[in-house]
Amino acid sequence: MECSASGILHAKLPFSSSSSSSLHSTRQFTPSSLKIPNKISFSHSPATAPVNWIRESAATSTFCPQKDEPAGICWDDLGFGLVETDYMYSTKCSDDGNFSKGELIPYGDIKLSPSAGVLNYGQGLFEGLKAYRTKNDSILLFRPEENAARMIMGAERMCMPALTVEEFVEAVKLTVLANKRWIPPPGKGSLYIRPLLMGSGAVLGLAPAPEYTFIIYVSPVGNYFKEGLAPINLLVENDYHRATPGGTGGIKTIGNYASVLKAQSAAKAKGYSDVLYLDSVHKRYLEEVSSCNVFIVKGKTISTPEIKGTILPGITRKSIIDVARKQGFQVEERHVSVDELLDADEVFCTGTAVVVSPVGSITYLGKR
């Protein structure tokens, strides 16, 4: 790393420099790079899949009371479970629609009224993204602006206020820097980042909450599936459904995930990795796995269910589509039938948590 006359530490990135955009912030974050790093090994690195690069300035330390001692965990044994870290970010929004100045507070329990909107009526959204540590000890974020935009879209559907894209990204950077000792070494995992927006105000009748809380907490994670990078085994669910037309399947609201727990738990008890859901109308077309999107490959054509309100617009999904097209694949976003799934040459899942996971087997109506 190099230090300029301004006192800003500049990390040398493993890719070429490009134009960058500043985040105007009282915390004085410096510009973000918009190139794909070597972390993602594609033969062509598209500018359409940007990664944000966090530079740390001397001014940042006054807002990031970082702890210097090592995290004290075995990186080789890291799974996908919660590891409590040092700090979380918090800000509130009241009736005026404006969020207060955010602050870092020690990670811990939060106080909520029993009649909070999120507890009684499920008025809440979350996001998931990751920070990576490079070999030269710089820190990368993968497309955080996309997560911010998706939360804004979800907040509109759930009658909630939301931070601007700039405020969201700044809060993410601040939280990551405050917890940077928890970012695993290169190749050992990543720092999972969980922004959470919820109706924290007390409400008895069915109505939007009078107050909202936005927090960000983080946890170091390894592979999502116990199989690691080995192919996973999926069960096609024919009775339960994840989402319905006109509902909230296309946004990352908290209730979407509780509804998959019954089918997922039953599948895992039988030895499957996860459940693949079909559409609720025809019970014939693929939707998504419990927490990730699905793709099928046939020859040089890659197909994935189209975004039509019941499927989450995954950020990894979008990036895979961009990369595949640049590599010469024909990519189709359309209705994909379960028959096509069973006849595919290859199947894989994508998501922030799972990254890209190959599928080794599909079981449908008792047939593997």
Coordinates of C-alpha atoms in Angstrom, one line a residue:
M1 CA 0.0 0.0 0.0
E2 CA 1.1 3.6 -0.7
C3 CA 0.4 6.7 1.3
S4 CA -0.1 10.0 -0.5
A5 CA 0.5 13.5 0.7
S6 CA -3.1 13.7 1.7
G7 CA -2.7 10.8 4.1
I8 CA -5.0 8.5 2.2
L9 CA -3.8 4.9 1.9
H10 CA -4.1 3.7 -1.6
A11 CA -4.2 -0.1 -2.2
K12 CA -2.7 -1.3 -5.5
L13 CA -5.4 -3.3 -7.2
P14 CA -4.8 -6.5 -9.2
F15 CA -6.5 -4.9 -12.2
S16 CA -6.2 -1.8 -14.3
S17 CA -7.4 1.6 -13.2
S18 CA -10.5 3.1 -14.6
S19 CA -12.7 6.2 -14.1
S20 CA -14.3 6.3 -10.7
S21 CA -17.2 8.1 -9.0
S22 CA -16.9 9.8 -5.6
L23 CA -19.2 9.3 -2.7
H24 CA -19.8 12.7 -1.2
S25 CA -19.6 11.9 2.5
T26 CA -18.7 13.6 5.7
R27 CA -16.7 10.4 6.4
Q28 CA -14.5 11.2 3.4
F29 CA -14.6 7.8 1.6
T30 CA -12.5 8.0 -1.5
P31 CA -13.6 6.9 -5.0
S32 CA -14.6 3.3 -5.9
S33 CA -13.1 1.3 -8.7
L34 CA -15.4 -0.2 -11.3
K35 CA -13.5 -3.1 -12.7
I36 CA -13.8 -6.8 -12.0
P37 CA -10.9 -8.3 -10.0
N38 CA -9.0 -11.5 -10.5
K39 CA -11.0 -12.9 -7.6
I40 CA -13.6 -14.0 -10.2
S41 CA -11.9 -16.1 -12.7
F42 CA -13.5 -15.5 -16.1
S43 CA -11.5 -15.5 -19.3
H44 CA -13.1 -12.1 -20.1
S45 CA -13.7 -9.7 -17.2
P46 CA -16.7 -7.5 -18.1
A47 CA -17.0 -3.9 -17.0
T48 CA -20.7 -4.7 -16.6
A49 CA -19.9 -6.5 -13.3
P50 CA -18.2 -3.8 -11.2
V51 CA -16.6 -4.4 -7.8
N52 CA -16.2 -1.5 -5.4
W53 CA -12.9 -1.0 -3.8
I54 CA -12.7 0.5 -0.3
R55 CA -9.8 2.9 0.4
E56 CA -9.3 3.9 3.9
S57 CA -8.3 7.4 5.0
A58 CA -7.0 8.8 8.2
A59 CA -10.3 10.5 8.7
T60 CA -12.1 7.2 8.6
S61 CA -10.5 6.0 11.9
T62 CA -12.4 8.6 13.9
F63 CA -15.6 6.9 12.8
C64 CA -14.3 3.3 12.8
P65 CA -12.9 2.4 16.2
Q66 CA -11.2 -0.7 14.8
K67 CA -9.7 -3.4 17.0
D68 CA -6.2 -4.4 16.0
E69 CA -6.0 -7.9 17.5
P70 CA -6.6 -10.9 15.3
A71 CA -10.1 -12.3 15.0
G72 CA -9.0 -15.5 16.8
I73 CA -11.0 -18.0 14.7
C74 CA -9.8 -20.9 12.5
W75 CA -10.4 -19.7 9.0
D76 CA -10.1 -23.3 7.7
D77 CA -13.2 -24.4 9.7
L78 CA -15.4 -21.5 8.6
G79 CA -18.9 -22.5 7.6
F80 CA -22.0 -20.4 6.9
G81 CA -23.1 -19.5 10.4
L82 CA -23.2 -16.4 12.5
V83 CA -20.0 -15.2 14.1
E84 CA -20.5 -12.2 16.3
T85 CA -18.2 -9.3 15.2
D86 CA -17.3 -6.0 16.8
Y87 CA -19.7 -3.3 15.4
M88 CA -23.0 -2.8 13.6
Y89 CA -24.4 0.3 11.9
S90 CA -27.7 1.8 13.0
T91 CA -30.0 4.7 11.9
K92 CA -33.7 5.5 12.4
C93 CA -36.4 7.2 10.3
S94 CA -39.5 8.8 11.8
D95 CA -42.6 10.3 10.4
D96 CA -40.8 13.1 8.6
G97 CA -39.2 10.5 6.2
N98 CA -35.7 11.5 7.0
F99 CA -33.1 9.1 8.4
S100 CA -31.0 10.3 11.4
K101 CA -27.2 10.4 11.2
G102 CA -26.1 6.8 11.3
E103 CA -23.6 5.5 13.8
L104 CA -21.5 2.5 14.7
I105 CA -22.5 0.8 17.9
P106 CA -21.2 -2.4 19.5
Y107 CA -22.8 -5.6 18.0
G108 CA -25.5 -6.8 20.2
D109 CA -29.3 -7.1 20.9
I110 CA -31.6 -4.4 19.8
K111 CA -34.7 -3.0 21.7
L112 CA -38.1 -3.4 20.1
S113 CA -41.6 -2.8 21.2
P114 CA -43.8 -6.0 21.2
S115 CA -46.1 -4.1 18.9
A116 CA -43.4 -3.2 16.4
G117 CA -44.6 -3.4 12.8
V118 CA -41.9 -5.9 11.9
L119 CA -42.9 -8.3 14.6
N120 CA -46.7 -8.1 14.1
Y121 CA -47.1 -7.6 10.4
G122 CA -43.7 -8.7 8.9
Q123 CA -42.8 -5.2 7.6
G124 CA -39.2 -5.8 6.9
L125 CA -36.6 -6.2 4.2
F126 CA -33.0 -7.4 4.2
E127 CA -30.1 -7.6 1.7
G128 CA -27.0 -9.7 1.5
L129 CA -23.7 -8.9 0.0
K130 CA -20.0 -9.7 0.6
A131 CA -16.6 -8.1 1.2
Y132 CA -13.5 -9.9 0.1
R133 CA -9.9 -9.5 1.1
T134 CA -7.3 -9.5 -1.7
K135 CA -3.7 -10.8 -1.7
N136 CA -2.4 -7.2 -1.3
D137 CA -4.8 -6.7 1.7
S138 CA -7.2 -4.4 -0.1
I139 CA -11.0 -4.9 0.4
L140 CA -13.5 -5.4 -2.4
L141 CA -17.3 -5.1 -2.4
F142 CA -19.3 -6.8 -5.2
R143 CA -21.8 -4.4 -6.8
P144 CA -23.2 -2.8 -3.6
E145 CA -25.2 -0.2 -5.6
E146 CA -27.3 -3.1 -7.0
N147 CA -28.2 -4.1 -3.4
A148 CA -29.1 -0.6 -2.6
A149 CA -31.3 -0.2 -5.6
R150 CA -33.0 -3.6 -4.9
M151 CA -33.8 -2.4 -1.3
I152 CA -35.3 0.8 -2.6
M153 CA -37.5 -1.2 -4.9
G154 CA -38.6 -3.5 -2.0
A155 CA -39.2 -0.7 0.3
E156 CA -41.6 0.9 -2.1
R157 CA -43.6 -2.3 -2.3
M158 CA -43.6 -2.6 1.5
C159 CA -44.6 1.0 2.2
M160 CA -41.2 1.8 3.9
P161 CA -38.7 4.6 3.5
A162 CA -35.2 3.7 2.3
L163 CA -31.7 5.1 2.2
T164 CA -30.4 6.5 -1.0
V165 CA -27.9 4.4 -3.0
E166 CA -25.1 6.7 -1.8
E167 CA -26.2 6.5 1.8
F168 CA -26.5 2.7 1.6
V169 CA -23.1 2.2 0.1
E170 CA -21.4 4.6 2.5
A171 CA -23.0 2.7 5.5
V172 CA -21.8 -0.6 4.1
K173 CA -18.2 0.7 3.7
L174 CA -18.2 2.1 7.2
T175 CA -19.4 -1.1 8.7
V176 CA -16.9 -3.3 6.8
L177 CA -14.0 -1.1 7.8
A178 CA -15.0 -1.1 11.4
N179 CA -15.0 -5.0 11.3
K180 CA -12.1 -5.5 8.8
R181 CA -10.2 -7.9 11.1
W182 CA -13.1 -10.3 10.6
I183 CA -12.6 -10.5 6.8
P184 CA -11.1 -13.9 6.0
P185 CA -7.8 -14.2 4.2
P186 CA -7.9 -14.7 0.4
G187 CA -9.4 -18.0 -0.5
K188 CA -10.7 -18.7 3.0
G189 CA -14.1 -17.1 2.8
S190 CA -15.7 -13.6 2.8
L191 CA -17.3 -11.2 5.1
Y192 CA -21.1 -11.5 4.7
I193 CA -22.9 -8.2 5.1
R194 CA -26.5 -8.1 6.2
P195 CA -28.4 -4.8 5.8
L196 CA -31.8 -4.9 7.5
L197 CA -34.7 -2.4 7.2
M198 CA -37.6 -2.9 9.5
G199 CA -40.7 -1.3 10.8
S200 CA -39.6 -0.7 14.4
G201 CA -42.3 1.7 15.5
A202 CA -45.3 0.5 17.6
V203 CA -48.5 -0.2 15.7
L204 CA -51.6 -2.2 16.7
G205 CA -53.9 -1.8 13.7
L206 CA -52.8 -3.0 10.3
A207 CA -50.9 0.0 9.0
P208 CA -47.3 1.1 8.1
A209 CA -45.1 1.5 11.2
P210 CA -44.5 5.1 12.4
E211 CA -40.8 4.5 12.7
Y212 CA -38.2 2.5 10.9
T213 CA -34.7 1.2 11.8
F214 CA -31.9 0.4 9.4
I215 CA -29.0 -1.7 10.6
I216 CA -26.1 -3.5 9.1
Y217 CA -24.2 -6.3 10.8
V218 CA -21.6 -8.6 9.4
S219 CA -20.2 -12.1 9.9
P220 CA -17.3 -14.0 8.3
V221 CA -18.5 -17.0 6.3
G222 CA -17.3 -19.9 4.3
N223 CA -19.3 -22.1 1.9
Y224 CA -23.1 -22.0 2.1
F225 CA -23.7 -25.7 1.4
K226 CA -22.1 -28.4 3.4
E227 CA -21.0 -29.9 0.2
G228 CA -18.6 -27.0 -0.3
L229 CA -17.7 -26.8 -4.0
A230 CA -19.0 -30.3 -4.6
P231 CA -22.3 -30.7 -6.6
I232 CA -25.5 -30.3 -4.6
N233 CA -28.6 -32.4 -4.7
L234 CA -31.9 -30.7 -5.3
L235 CA -35.5 -31.9 -4.7
V236 CA -38.2 -30.4 -6.9
E237 CA -41.1 -29.4 -4.6
N238 CA -44.5 -30.1 -6.0
D239 CA -46.9 -29.2 -3.2
Y240 CA -45.5 -26.1 -1.5
H241 CA -44.8 -22.9 -3.3
R242 CA -42.4 -20.0 -2.5
A243 CA -44.4 -17.2 -4.1
T244 CA -47.6 -16.3 -6.0
P245 CA -48.3 -13.8 -8.8
G246 CA -49.1 -10.4 -7.4
G247 CA -47.3 -11.2 -4.1
T248 CA -43.9 -10.3 -2.8
G249 CA -41.7 -13.0 -4.3
G250 CA -39.8 -10.5 -6.4
I251 CA -38.5 -8.5 -3.4
K252 CA -36.3 -9.5 -0.5
T253 CA -38.9 -9.2 2.3
I254 CA -38.4 -11.3 5.4
G255 CA -41.6 -13.3 5.1
N256 CA -40.6 -14.9 1.8
Y257 CA -38.0 -17.0 3.6
A258 CA -40.0 -18.3 6.6
S259 CA -42.5 -19.8 4.1
V260 CA -39.8 -22.2 2.6
L261 CA -38.6 -23.6 6.0
K262 CA -41.1 -26.5 6.1
A263 CA -40.3 -27.9 2.7
Q264 CA -36.6 -27.2 3.1
S265 CA -36.4 -28.9 6.5
A266 CA -38.2 -32.0 5.2
A267 CA -35.9 -32.2 2.1
K268 CA -32.7 -31.8 4.2
A269 CA -33.9 -34.6 6.6
K270 CA -34.0 -36.9 3.5
G271 CA -30.4 -35.9 2.6
Y272 CA -31.1 -33.3 -0.1
S273 CA -29.2 -30.0 -0.2
D274 CA -32.2 -27.8 -0.9
V275 CA -35.5 -27.4 -2.6
L276 CA -36.3 -26.2 -6.1
Y277 CA -39.8 -24.6 -6.4
L278 CA -42.2 -24.6 -9.3
D279 CA -44.7 -21.9 -10.2
S280 CA -47.9 -21.9 -8.2
V281 CA -50.3 -21.7 -11.2
H282 CA -49.2 -24.4 -13.6
K283 CA -46.9 -26.4 -11.2
R284 CA -44.7 -26.9 -14.2
Y285 CA -42.2 -24.0 -14.6
L286 CA -39.1 -23.5 -12.5
E287 CA -39.0 -20.5 -10.1
E288 CA -36.0 -20.7 -7.8
V289 CA -34.3 -22.6 -5.0
S290 CA -35.0 -21.5 -1.4
S291 CA -32.3 -18.9 -1.4
C292 CA -30.8 -18.7 -4.9
N293 CA -31.6 -18.5 -8.6
V294 CA -31.3 -21.5 -11.0
F295 CA -29.9 -21.9 -14.5
I296 CA -29.9 -24.8 -17.0
V297 CA -27.4 -25.3 -19.8
K298 CA -28.2 -27.1 -23.1
G299 CA -25.4 -26.9 -25.7
K300 CA -24.4 -23.3 -26.0
T301 CA -27.7 -22.0 -24.6
I302 CA -28.2 -21.0 -20.9
S303 CA -31.7 -20.6 -19.7
T304 CA -33.1 -19.2 -16.5
P305 CA -36.6 -18.3 -15.3
E306 CA -37.6 -14.8 -16.2
I307 CA -38.1 -12.0 -13.6
K308 CA -41.9 -11.7 -13.5
G309 CA -42.7 -10.7 -9.9
T310 CA -42.3 -14.1 -8.2
I311 CA -38.6 -14.5 -8.6
L312 CA -35.9 -12.4 -6.8
P313 CA -33.8 -10.4 -9.3
G314 CA -30.5 -11.8 -8.1
I315 CA -27.3 -9.7 -8.4
T316 CA -25.1 -12.7 -9.0
R317 CA -27.7 -13.9 -11.5
K318 CA -27.5 -10.7 -13.4
S319 CA -23.7 -10.8 -13.4
I320 CA -23.6 -14.4 -14.7
I321 CA -25.9 -13.4 -17.5
D322 CA -23.6 -10.5 -18.5
V323 CA -20.5 -12.7 -18.4
A324 CA -22.1 -15.6 -20.3
R325 CA -23.2 -13.4 -23.1
K326 CA -19.8 -11.9 -23.4
Q327 CA -18.3 -15.4 -23.6
G328 CA -20.6 -16.2 -26.6
F329 CA -23.4 -18.1 -24.9
Q330 CA -27.0 -17.5 -25.9
V331 CA -28.9 -16.6 -22.7
E332 CA -32.6 -16.9 -22.5
E333 CA -34.7 -15.5 -19.7
R334 CA -38.1 -17.2 -20.1
H335 CA -40.4 -19.9 -18.7
V336 CA -38.3 -23.0 -18.1
S337 CA -40.2 -26.2 -17.7
V338 CA -39.3 -29.0 -15.3
D339 CA -39.0 -31.3 -18.4
E340 CA -36.3 -29.1 -19.8
L341 CA -34.6 -29.2 -16.4
L342 CA -34.5 -33.0 -16.4
D343 CA -33.1 -33.0 -20.0
A344 CA -30.4 -30.3 -19.4
D345 CA -26.6 -30.9 -19.9
E346 CA -25.8 -28.9 -16.8
V347 CA -27.6 -27.1 -13.9
F348 CA -26.2 -24.6 -11.5
C349 CA -27.5 -22.1 -8.9
T350 CA -26.3 -18.6 -8.2
G351 CA -26.7 -16.2 -5.3
T352 CA -24.7 -14.0 -2.9
A353 CA -24.5 -16.8 -0.3
V354 CA -24.1 -19.8 -2.6
V355 CA -22.0 -17.8 -5.2
V356 CA -22.1 -20.4 -8.1
S357 CA -23.0 -23.9 -7.0
P358 CA -23.1 -26.9 -9.5
V359 CA -26.1 -29.2 -9.2
G360 CA -25.2 -32.9 -9.2
S361 CA -28.7 -34.4 -9.1
I362 CA -32.4 -33.5 -9.4
T363 CA -35.2 -35.6 -7.9
Y364 CA -38.7 -35.0 -9.2
L365 CA -41.8 -37.1 -8.2
G366 CA -39.5 -39.8 -6.8
K367 CA -37.3 -40.0 -9.9
R368 CA -33.6 -39.0 -9.5

